[in-house]
Short mmCIF file of C-alpha atoms and ligand atoms in Angstrom, two decimals:
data_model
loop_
_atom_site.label_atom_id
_atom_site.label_comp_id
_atom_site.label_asym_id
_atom_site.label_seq_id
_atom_site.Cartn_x
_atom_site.Cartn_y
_atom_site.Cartn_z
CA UNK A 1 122.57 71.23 97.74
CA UNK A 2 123.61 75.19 97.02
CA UNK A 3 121.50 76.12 93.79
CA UNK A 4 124.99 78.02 91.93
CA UNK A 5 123.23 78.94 89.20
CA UNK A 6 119.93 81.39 88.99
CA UNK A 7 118.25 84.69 88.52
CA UNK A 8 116.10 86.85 90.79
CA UNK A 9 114.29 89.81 89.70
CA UNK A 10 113.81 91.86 93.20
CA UNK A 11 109.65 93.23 93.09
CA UNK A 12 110.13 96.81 93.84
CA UNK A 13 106.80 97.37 96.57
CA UNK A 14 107.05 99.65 99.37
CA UNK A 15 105.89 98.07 102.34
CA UNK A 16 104.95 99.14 105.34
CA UNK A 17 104.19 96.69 108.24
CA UNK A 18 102.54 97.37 111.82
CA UNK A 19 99.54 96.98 114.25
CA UNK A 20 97.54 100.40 112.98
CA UNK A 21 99.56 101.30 109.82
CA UNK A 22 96.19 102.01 107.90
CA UNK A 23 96.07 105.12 109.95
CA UNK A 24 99.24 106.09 107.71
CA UNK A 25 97.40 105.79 104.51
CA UNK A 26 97.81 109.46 103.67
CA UNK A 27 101.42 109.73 104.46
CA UNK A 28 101.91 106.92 101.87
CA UNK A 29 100.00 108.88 99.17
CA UNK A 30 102.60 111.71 100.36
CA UNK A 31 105.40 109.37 99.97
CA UNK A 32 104.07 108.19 96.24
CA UNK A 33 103.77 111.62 95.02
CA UNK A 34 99.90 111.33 94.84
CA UNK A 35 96.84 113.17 95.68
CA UNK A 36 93.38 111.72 95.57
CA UNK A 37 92.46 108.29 95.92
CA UNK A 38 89.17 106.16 95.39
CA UNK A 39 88.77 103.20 97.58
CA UNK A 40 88.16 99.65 96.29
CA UNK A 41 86.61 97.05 97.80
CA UNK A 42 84.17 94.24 98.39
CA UNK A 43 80.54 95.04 99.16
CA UNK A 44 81.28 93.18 102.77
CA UNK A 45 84.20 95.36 103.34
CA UNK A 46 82.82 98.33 103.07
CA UNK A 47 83.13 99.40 106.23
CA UNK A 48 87.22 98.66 106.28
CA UNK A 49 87.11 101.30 103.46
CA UNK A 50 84.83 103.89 105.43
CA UNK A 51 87.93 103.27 107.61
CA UNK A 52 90.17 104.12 105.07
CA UNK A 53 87.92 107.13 103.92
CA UNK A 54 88.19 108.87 106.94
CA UNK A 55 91.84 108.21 107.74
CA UNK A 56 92.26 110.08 103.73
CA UNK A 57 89.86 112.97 104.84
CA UNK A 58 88.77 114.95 101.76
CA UNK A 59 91.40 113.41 99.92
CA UNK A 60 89.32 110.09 99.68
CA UNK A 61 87.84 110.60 96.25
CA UNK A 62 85.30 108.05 97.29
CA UNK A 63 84.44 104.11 97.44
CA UNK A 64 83.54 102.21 95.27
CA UNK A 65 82.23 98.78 96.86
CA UNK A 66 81.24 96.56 93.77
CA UNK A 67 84.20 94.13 93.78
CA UNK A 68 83.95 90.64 92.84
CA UNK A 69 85.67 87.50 92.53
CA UNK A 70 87.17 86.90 88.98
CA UNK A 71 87.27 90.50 88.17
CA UNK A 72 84.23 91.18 85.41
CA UNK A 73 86.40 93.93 83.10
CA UNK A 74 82.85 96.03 82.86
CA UNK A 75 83.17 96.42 86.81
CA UNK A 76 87.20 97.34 85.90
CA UNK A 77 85.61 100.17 83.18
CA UNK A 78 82.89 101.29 85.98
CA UNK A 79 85.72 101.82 88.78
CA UNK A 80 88.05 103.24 86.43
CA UNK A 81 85.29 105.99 85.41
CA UNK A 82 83.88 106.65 88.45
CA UNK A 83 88.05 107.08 89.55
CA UNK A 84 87.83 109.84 86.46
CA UNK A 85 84.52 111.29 87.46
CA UNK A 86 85.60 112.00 90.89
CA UNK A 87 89.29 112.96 89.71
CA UNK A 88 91.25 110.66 91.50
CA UNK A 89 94.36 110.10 90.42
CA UNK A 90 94.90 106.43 92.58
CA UNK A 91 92.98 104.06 93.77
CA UNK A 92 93.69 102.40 97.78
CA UNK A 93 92.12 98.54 97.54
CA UNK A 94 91.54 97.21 100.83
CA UNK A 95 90.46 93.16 101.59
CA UNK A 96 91.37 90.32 99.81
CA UNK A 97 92.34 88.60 96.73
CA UNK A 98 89.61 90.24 95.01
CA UNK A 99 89.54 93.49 95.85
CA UNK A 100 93.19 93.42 94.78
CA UNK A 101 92.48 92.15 91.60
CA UNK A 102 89.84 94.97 90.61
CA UNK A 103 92.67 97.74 91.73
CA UNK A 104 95.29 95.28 89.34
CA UNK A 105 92.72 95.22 86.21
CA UNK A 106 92.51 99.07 86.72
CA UNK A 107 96.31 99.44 86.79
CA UNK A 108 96.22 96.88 83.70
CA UNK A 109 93.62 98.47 81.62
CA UNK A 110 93.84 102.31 82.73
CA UNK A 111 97.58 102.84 84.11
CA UNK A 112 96.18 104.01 87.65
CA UNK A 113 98.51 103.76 90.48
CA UNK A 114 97.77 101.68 93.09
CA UNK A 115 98.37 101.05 97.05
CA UNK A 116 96.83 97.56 98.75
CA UNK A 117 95.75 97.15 102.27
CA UNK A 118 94.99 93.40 102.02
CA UNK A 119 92.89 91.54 104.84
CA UNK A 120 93.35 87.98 103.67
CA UNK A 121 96.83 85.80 102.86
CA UNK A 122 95.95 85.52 99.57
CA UNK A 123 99.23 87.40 98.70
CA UNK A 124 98.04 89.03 95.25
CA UNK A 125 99.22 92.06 96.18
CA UNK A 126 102.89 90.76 96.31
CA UNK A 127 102.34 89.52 92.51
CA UNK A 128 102.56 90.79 88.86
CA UNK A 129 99.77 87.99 88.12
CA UNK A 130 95.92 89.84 87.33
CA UNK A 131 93.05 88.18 85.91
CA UNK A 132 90.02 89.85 83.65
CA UNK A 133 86.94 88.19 82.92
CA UNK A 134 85.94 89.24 79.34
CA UNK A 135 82.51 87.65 77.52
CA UNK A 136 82.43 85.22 80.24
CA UNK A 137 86.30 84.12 79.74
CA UNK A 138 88.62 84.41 82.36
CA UNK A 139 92.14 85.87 81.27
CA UNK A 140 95.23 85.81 83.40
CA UNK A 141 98.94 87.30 82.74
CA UNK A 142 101.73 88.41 84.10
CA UNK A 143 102.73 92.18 83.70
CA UNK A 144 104.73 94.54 86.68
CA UNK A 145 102.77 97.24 85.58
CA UNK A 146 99.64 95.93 87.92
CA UNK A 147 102.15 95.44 90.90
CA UNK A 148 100.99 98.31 94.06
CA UNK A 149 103.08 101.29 94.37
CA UNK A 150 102.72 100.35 97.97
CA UNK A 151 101.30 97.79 100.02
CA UNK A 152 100.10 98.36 103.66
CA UNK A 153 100.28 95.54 105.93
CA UNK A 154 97.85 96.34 109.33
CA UNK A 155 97.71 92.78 111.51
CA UNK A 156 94.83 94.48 113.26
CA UNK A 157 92.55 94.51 110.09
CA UNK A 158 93.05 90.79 109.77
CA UNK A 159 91.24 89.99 113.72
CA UNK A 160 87.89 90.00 111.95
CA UNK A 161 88.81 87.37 109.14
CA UNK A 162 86.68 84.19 110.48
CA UNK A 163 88.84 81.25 111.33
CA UNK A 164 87.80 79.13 108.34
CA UNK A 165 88.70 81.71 106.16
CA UNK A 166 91.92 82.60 107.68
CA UNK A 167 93.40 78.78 108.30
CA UNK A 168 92.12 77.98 104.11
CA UNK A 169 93.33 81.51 103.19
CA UNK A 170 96.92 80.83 105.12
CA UNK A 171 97.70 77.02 103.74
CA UNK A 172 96.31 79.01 100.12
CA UNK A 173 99.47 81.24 100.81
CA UNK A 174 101.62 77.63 102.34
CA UNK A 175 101.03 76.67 99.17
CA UNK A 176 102.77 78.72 97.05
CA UNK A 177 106.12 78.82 99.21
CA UNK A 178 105.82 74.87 98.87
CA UNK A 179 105.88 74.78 95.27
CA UNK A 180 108.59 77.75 95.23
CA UNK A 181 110.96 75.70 96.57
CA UNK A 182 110.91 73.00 94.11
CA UNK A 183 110.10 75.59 91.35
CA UNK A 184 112.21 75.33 88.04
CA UNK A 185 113.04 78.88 88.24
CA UNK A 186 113.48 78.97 92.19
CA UNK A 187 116.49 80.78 93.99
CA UNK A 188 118.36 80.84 97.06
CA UNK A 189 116.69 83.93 97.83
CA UNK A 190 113.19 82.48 97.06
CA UNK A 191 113.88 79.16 99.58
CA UNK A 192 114.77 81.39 102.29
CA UNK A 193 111.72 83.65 102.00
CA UNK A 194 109.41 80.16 101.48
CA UNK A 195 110.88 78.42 104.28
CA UNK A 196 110.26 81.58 106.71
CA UNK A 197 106.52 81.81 105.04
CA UNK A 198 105.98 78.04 105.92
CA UNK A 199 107.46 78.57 109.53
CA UNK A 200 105.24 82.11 109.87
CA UNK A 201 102.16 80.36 109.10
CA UNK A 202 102.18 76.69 110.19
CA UNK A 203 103.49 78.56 113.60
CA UNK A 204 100.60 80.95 114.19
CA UNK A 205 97.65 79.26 112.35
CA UNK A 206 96.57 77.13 115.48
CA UNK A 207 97.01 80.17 117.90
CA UNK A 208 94.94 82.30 115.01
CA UNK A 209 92.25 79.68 114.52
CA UNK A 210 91.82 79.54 118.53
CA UNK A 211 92.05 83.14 119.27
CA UNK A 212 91.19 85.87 116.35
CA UNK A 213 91.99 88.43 118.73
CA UNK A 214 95.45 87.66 119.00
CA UNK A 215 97.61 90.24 117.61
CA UNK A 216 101.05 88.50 117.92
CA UNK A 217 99.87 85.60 116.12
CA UNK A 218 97.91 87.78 113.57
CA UNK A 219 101.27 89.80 112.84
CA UNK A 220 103.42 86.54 112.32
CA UNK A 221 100.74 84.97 109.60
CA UNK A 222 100.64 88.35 107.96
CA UNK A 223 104.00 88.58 107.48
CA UNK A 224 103.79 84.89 106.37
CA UNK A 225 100.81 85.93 104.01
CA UNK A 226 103.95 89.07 102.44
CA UNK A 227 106.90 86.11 102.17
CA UNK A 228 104.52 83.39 100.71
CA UNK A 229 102.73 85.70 98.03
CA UNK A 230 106.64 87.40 97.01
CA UNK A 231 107.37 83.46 96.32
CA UNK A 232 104.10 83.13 94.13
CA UNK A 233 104.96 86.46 92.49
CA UNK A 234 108.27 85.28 91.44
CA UNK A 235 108.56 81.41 90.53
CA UNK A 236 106.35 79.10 88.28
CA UNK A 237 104.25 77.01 90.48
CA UNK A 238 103.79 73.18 89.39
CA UNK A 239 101.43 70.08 90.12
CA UNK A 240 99.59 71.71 93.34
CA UNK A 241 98.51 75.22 91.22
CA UNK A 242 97.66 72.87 87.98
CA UNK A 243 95.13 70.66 89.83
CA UNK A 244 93.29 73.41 91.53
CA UNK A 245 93.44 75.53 88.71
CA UNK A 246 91.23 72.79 86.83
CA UNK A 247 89.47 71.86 90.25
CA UNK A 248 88.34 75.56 90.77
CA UNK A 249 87.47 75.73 87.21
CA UNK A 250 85.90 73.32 86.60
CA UNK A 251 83.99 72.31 89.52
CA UNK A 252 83.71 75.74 90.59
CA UNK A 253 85.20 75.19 93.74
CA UNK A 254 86.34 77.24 96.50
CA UNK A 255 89.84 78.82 96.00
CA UNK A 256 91.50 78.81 99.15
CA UNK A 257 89.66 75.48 100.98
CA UNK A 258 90.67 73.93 97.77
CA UNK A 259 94.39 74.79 98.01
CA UNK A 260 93.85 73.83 101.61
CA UNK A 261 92.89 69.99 100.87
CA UNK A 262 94.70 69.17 97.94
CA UNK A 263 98.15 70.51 99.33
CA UNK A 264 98.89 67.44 101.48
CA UNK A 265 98.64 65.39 99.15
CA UNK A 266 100.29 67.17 96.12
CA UNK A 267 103.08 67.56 98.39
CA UNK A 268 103.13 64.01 99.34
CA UNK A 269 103.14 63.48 95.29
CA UNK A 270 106.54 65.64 95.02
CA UNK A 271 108.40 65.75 98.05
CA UNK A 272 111.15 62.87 97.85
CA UNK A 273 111.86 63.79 93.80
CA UNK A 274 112.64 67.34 95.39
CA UNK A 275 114.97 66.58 98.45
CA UNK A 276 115.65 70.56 98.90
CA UNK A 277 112.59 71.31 99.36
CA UNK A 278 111.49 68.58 101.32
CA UNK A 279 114.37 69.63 103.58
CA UNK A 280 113.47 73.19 104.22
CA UNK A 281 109.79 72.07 105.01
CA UNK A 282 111.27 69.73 107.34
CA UNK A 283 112.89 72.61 108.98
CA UNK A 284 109.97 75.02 108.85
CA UNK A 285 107.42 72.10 110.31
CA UNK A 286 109.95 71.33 112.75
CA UNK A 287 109.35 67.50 111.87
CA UNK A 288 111.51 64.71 111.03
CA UNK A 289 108.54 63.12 109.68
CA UNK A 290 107.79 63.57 105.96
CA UNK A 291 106.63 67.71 105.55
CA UNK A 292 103.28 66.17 103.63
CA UNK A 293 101.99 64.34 107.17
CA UNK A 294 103.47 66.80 109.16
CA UNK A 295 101.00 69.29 106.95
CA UNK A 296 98.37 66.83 106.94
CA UNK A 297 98.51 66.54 110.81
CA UNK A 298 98.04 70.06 111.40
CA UNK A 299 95.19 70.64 109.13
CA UNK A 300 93.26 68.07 111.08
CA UNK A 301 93.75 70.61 113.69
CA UNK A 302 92.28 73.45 112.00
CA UNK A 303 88.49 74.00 111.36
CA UNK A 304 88.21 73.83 107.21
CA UNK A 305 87.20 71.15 105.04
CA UNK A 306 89.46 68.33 104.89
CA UNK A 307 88.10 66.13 101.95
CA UNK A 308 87.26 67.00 97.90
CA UNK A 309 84.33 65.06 99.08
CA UNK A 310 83.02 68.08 101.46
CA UNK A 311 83.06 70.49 98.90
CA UNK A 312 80.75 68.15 96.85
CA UNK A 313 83.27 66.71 94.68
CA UNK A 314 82.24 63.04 93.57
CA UNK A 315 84.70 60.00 92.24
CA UNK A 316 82.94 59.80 89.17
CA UNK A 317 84.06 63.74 88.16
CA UNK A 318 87.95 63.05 88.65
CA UNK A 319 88.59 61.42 85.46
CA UNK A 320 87.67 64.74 83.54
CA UNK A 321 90.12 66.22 85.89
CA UNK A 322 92.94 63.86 85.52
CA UNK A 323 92.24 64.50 81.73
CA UNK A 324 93.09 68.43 81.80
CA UNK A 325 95.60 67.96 84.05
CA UNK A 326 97.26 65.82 81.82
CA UNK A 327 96.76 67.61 78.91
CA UNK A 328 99.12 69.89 78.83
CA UNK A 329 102.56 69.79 80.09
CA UNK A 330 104.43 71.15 82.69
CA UNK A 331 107.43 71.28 85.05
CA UNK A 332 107.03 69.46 88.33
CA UNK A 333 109.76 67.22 90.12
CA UNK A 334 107.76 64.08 89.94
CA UNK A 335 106.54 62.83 86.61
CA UNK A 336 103.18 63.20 86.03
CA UNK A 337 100.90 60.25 85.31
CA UNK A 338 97.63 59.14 85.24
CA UNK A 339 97.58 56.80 87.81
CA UNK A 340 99.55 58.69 90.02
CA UNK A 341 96.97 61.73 89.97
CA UNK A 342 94.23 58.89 89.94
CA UNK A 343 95.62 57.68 93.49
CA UNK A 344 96.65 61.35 94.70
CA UNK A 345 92.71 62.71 94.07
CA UNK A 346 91.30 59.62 95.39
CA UNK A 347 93.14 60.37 98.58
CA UNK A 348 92.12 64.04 98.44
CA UNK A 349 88.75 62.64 97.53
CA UNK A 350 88.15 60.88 100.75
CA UNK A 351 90.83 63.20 102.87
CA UNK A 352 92.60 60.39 104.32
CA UNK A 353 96.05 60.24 105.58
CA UNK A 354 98.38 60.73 102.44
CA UNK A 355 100.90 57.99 101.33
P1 NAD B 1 88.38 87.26 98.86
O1 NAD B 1 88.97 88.57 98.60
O2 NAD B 1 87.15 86.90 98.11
O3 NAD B 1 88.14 87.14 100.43
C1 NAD B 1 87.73 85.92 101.03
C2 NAD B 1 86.63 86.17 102.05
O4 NAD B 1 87.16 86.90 103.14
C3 NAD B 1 85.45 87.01 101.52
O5 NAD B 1 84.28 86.41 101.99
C4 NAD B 1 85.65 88.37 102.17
O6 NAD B 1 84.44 89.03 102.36
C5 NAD B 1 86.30 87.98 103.49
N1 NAD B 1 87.14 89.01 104.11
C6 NAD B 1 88.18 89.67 103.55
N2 NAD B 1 88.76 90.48 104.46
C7 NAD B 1 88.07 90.34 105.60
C8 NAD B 1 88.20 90.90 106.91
N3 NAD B 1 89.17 91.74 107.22
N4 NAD B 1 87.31 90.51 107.86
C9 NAD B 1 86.34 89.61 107.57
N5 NAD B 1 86.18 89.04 106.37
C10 NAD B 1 87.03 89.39 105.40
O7 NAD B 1 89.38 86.06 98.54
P2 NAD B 1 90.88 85.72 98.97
O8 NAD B 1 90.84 84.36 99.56
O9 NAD B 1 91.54 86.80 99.72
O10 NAD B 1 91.59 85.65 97.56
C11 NAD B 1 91.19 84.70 96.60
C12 NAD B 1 91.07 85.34 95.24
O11 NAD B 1 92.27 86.03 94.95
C13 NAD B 1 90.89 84.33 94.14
O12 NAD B 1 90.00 84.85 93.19
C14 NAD B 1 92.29 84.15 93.58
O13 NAD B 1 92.26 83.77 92.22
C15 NAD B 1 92.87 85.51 93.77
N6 NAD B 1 94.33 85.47 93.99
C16 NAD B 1 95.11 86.09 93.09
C17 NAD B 1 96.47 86.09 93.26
C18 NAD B 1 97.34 86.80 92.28
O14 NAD B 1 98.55 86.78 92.42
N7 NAD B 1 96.77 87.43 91.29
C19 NAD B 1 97.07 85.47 94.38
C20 NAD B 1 96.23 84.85 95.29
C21 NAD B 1 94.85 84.86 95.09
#
């Protein structure tokens, strides 16, 4: 049925998309009125940044390599002097989800401008979300101010992103269009963008996964990686987000293999109390089938963890779980109960075929 009634708040990132576009990192600096950049990044992708250094020329203000996952704020205060010592006046972050989030905490914290080159489908750089660890605590919020002037999409950076990483890190993005199109606050404009993410990804995966190399199929997740993390940026995710929120937390589990299990089944959990959705993913999976065995189906395809159970998770730690999942509320088109997450994990648990 037509949603008649919403509101959309349009993200205002520049983007520019091709095979090679990290080549026009300068230009962009041009474009955004700025002059000297330090690069950000992972110590493993240093070398993408050497790329980026000598693409800048002398106006690379340098690299600094120490990012991390969960974003320390003393390696936030480090960046953001060294960015003052070397007098730049942006920063370029290049790789994943957490190289984007040091270049967000340093647009949080110290106001510097940045532009993202991301390497993963984590899709930060498409949100206003950041997250600071501070005394060991990790904060997250949502301001625009840590949204990238500009974000550079180049499918050719991607080939190098190992196949488990890039089938977790692409059902990680799935998973946000899924739960925008049953969010409270989705839009027309929002289902359109999630249904082409889920159709990008669930499209090209297999062909990624079996050929890294493959440029046409590295270009189509990409662009699934931009439409999925815009959906993430601008609805309120529900059930799916909430469990491996408190999964990842507190298990310490892997962030994208965990989105990558428990999706299935979370879906399975929602889909007929959200008959929109479930009819876009029907579209974008090219099933008749339900979209939560259709998604299942494929991941058996694809080489990542399919079980809780892999990643070390035992029965006996899922009641804690259900606990803080329970404990505080939140919108989600099927009501949330104890035995329903109790049958949902178990499945997840043992990654068997989701009813
Ligand atoms: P990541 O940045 O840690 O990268 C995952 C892995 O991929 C790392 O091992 C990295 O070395 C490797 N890698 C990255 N680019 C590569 C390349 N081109 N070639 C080879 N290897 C490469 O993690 P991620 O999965 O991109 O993102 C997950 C993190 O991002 C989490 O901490 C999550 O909380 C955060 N996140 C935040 C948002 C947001 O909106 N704020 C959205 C999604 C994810």
């Amino acid at each position: 049925a037509f949603r008649s009634s919403f509101q959309y708040q349009a993200l205002p990132m520049r983007v520019l998309f091709e095979v090679g576009a990290v080549a026009k990192v300068g230009e962009e600096l041009d474009h955004l009125g700025l002059d000297r950049a330090l690069i950000l990044c992972t110590p493993e992708q240093r070398n993408l940044a050497e790329l980026v250094a000598g693409h800048l020329g002398d106006r690379s203000a340098g690299i600094f390599d120490q990012a991390r996952m969960h974003v320390p704020v003393e390696t936030a205060d480090q960046a953001r002097d060294q960015a003052r010592d070397l007098g730049a006046d942006s920063c370029v972050v290049i790789g994943g989800g957490s190289s984007i989030g040091l270049g967000k905490a340093i647009a949080l914290e110290h106001g510097l401008p940045i532009i993202a080159i991301p390497t993963t489908y984590a899709g930060s750089e498409m949100t206003p979300i950041w997250g600071l660890t501070r005394d060991g605590r990790k904060q997250t919020g949502r301001d625009p101010v840590v949204l990238p002037q500009s974000v550079i999409y180049d499918p050719s950076l991607t080939r190098t992103l190992p196949s488990e990483i890039s089938a977790a890190s692409g059902l990680n993005a799935v998973a946000h269009a899924v739960e925008a199109l049953y969010a409270p606050d989705t839009s027309p404009i929002i289902s359109l963008m999630a249904e082409e993410g889920v159709r990008a990804f669930t499209g090209s995966l297999p062909e990624v996964v079996a050929d890294g190399d493959n440029l046409g199929a590295r270009s189509r997740a990409l662009f699934g990686a931009w439409l999925c993390g815009a959906c993430l940026g601008s609805t309120t995710m529900s059930l799916h987000h909430k469990l491996c929120h408190v999964l990842g937390g507190s298990l310490d589990l892997p962030h994208a293999q965990t989105h990558a299990i428990v999706l299935p089944y979370a879906l399975a959990y929602n889909e007929t109390h959200a008959p929109d959705a479930r009819a876009a993913l029907q579209r974008a999976l090219a099933t008749d089938d339900d979209p939560s065995l259709a998604l299942w189906d494929l991941e058996q395809q694809l080489s990542i963890p399919h079980s809780l159970a892999e990643l070390g998770v035992r029965a006996e730690q899922l009641p804690t779980v259900i606990e803080e999942v329970l404990s505080n509320p939140y919108s989600n088109p099927a009501p949330v109960t104890e035995a329903g997450l109790e049958h949902l994990l178990t499945q997840a648990l043992q990654g068997e075929r989701p009813t």
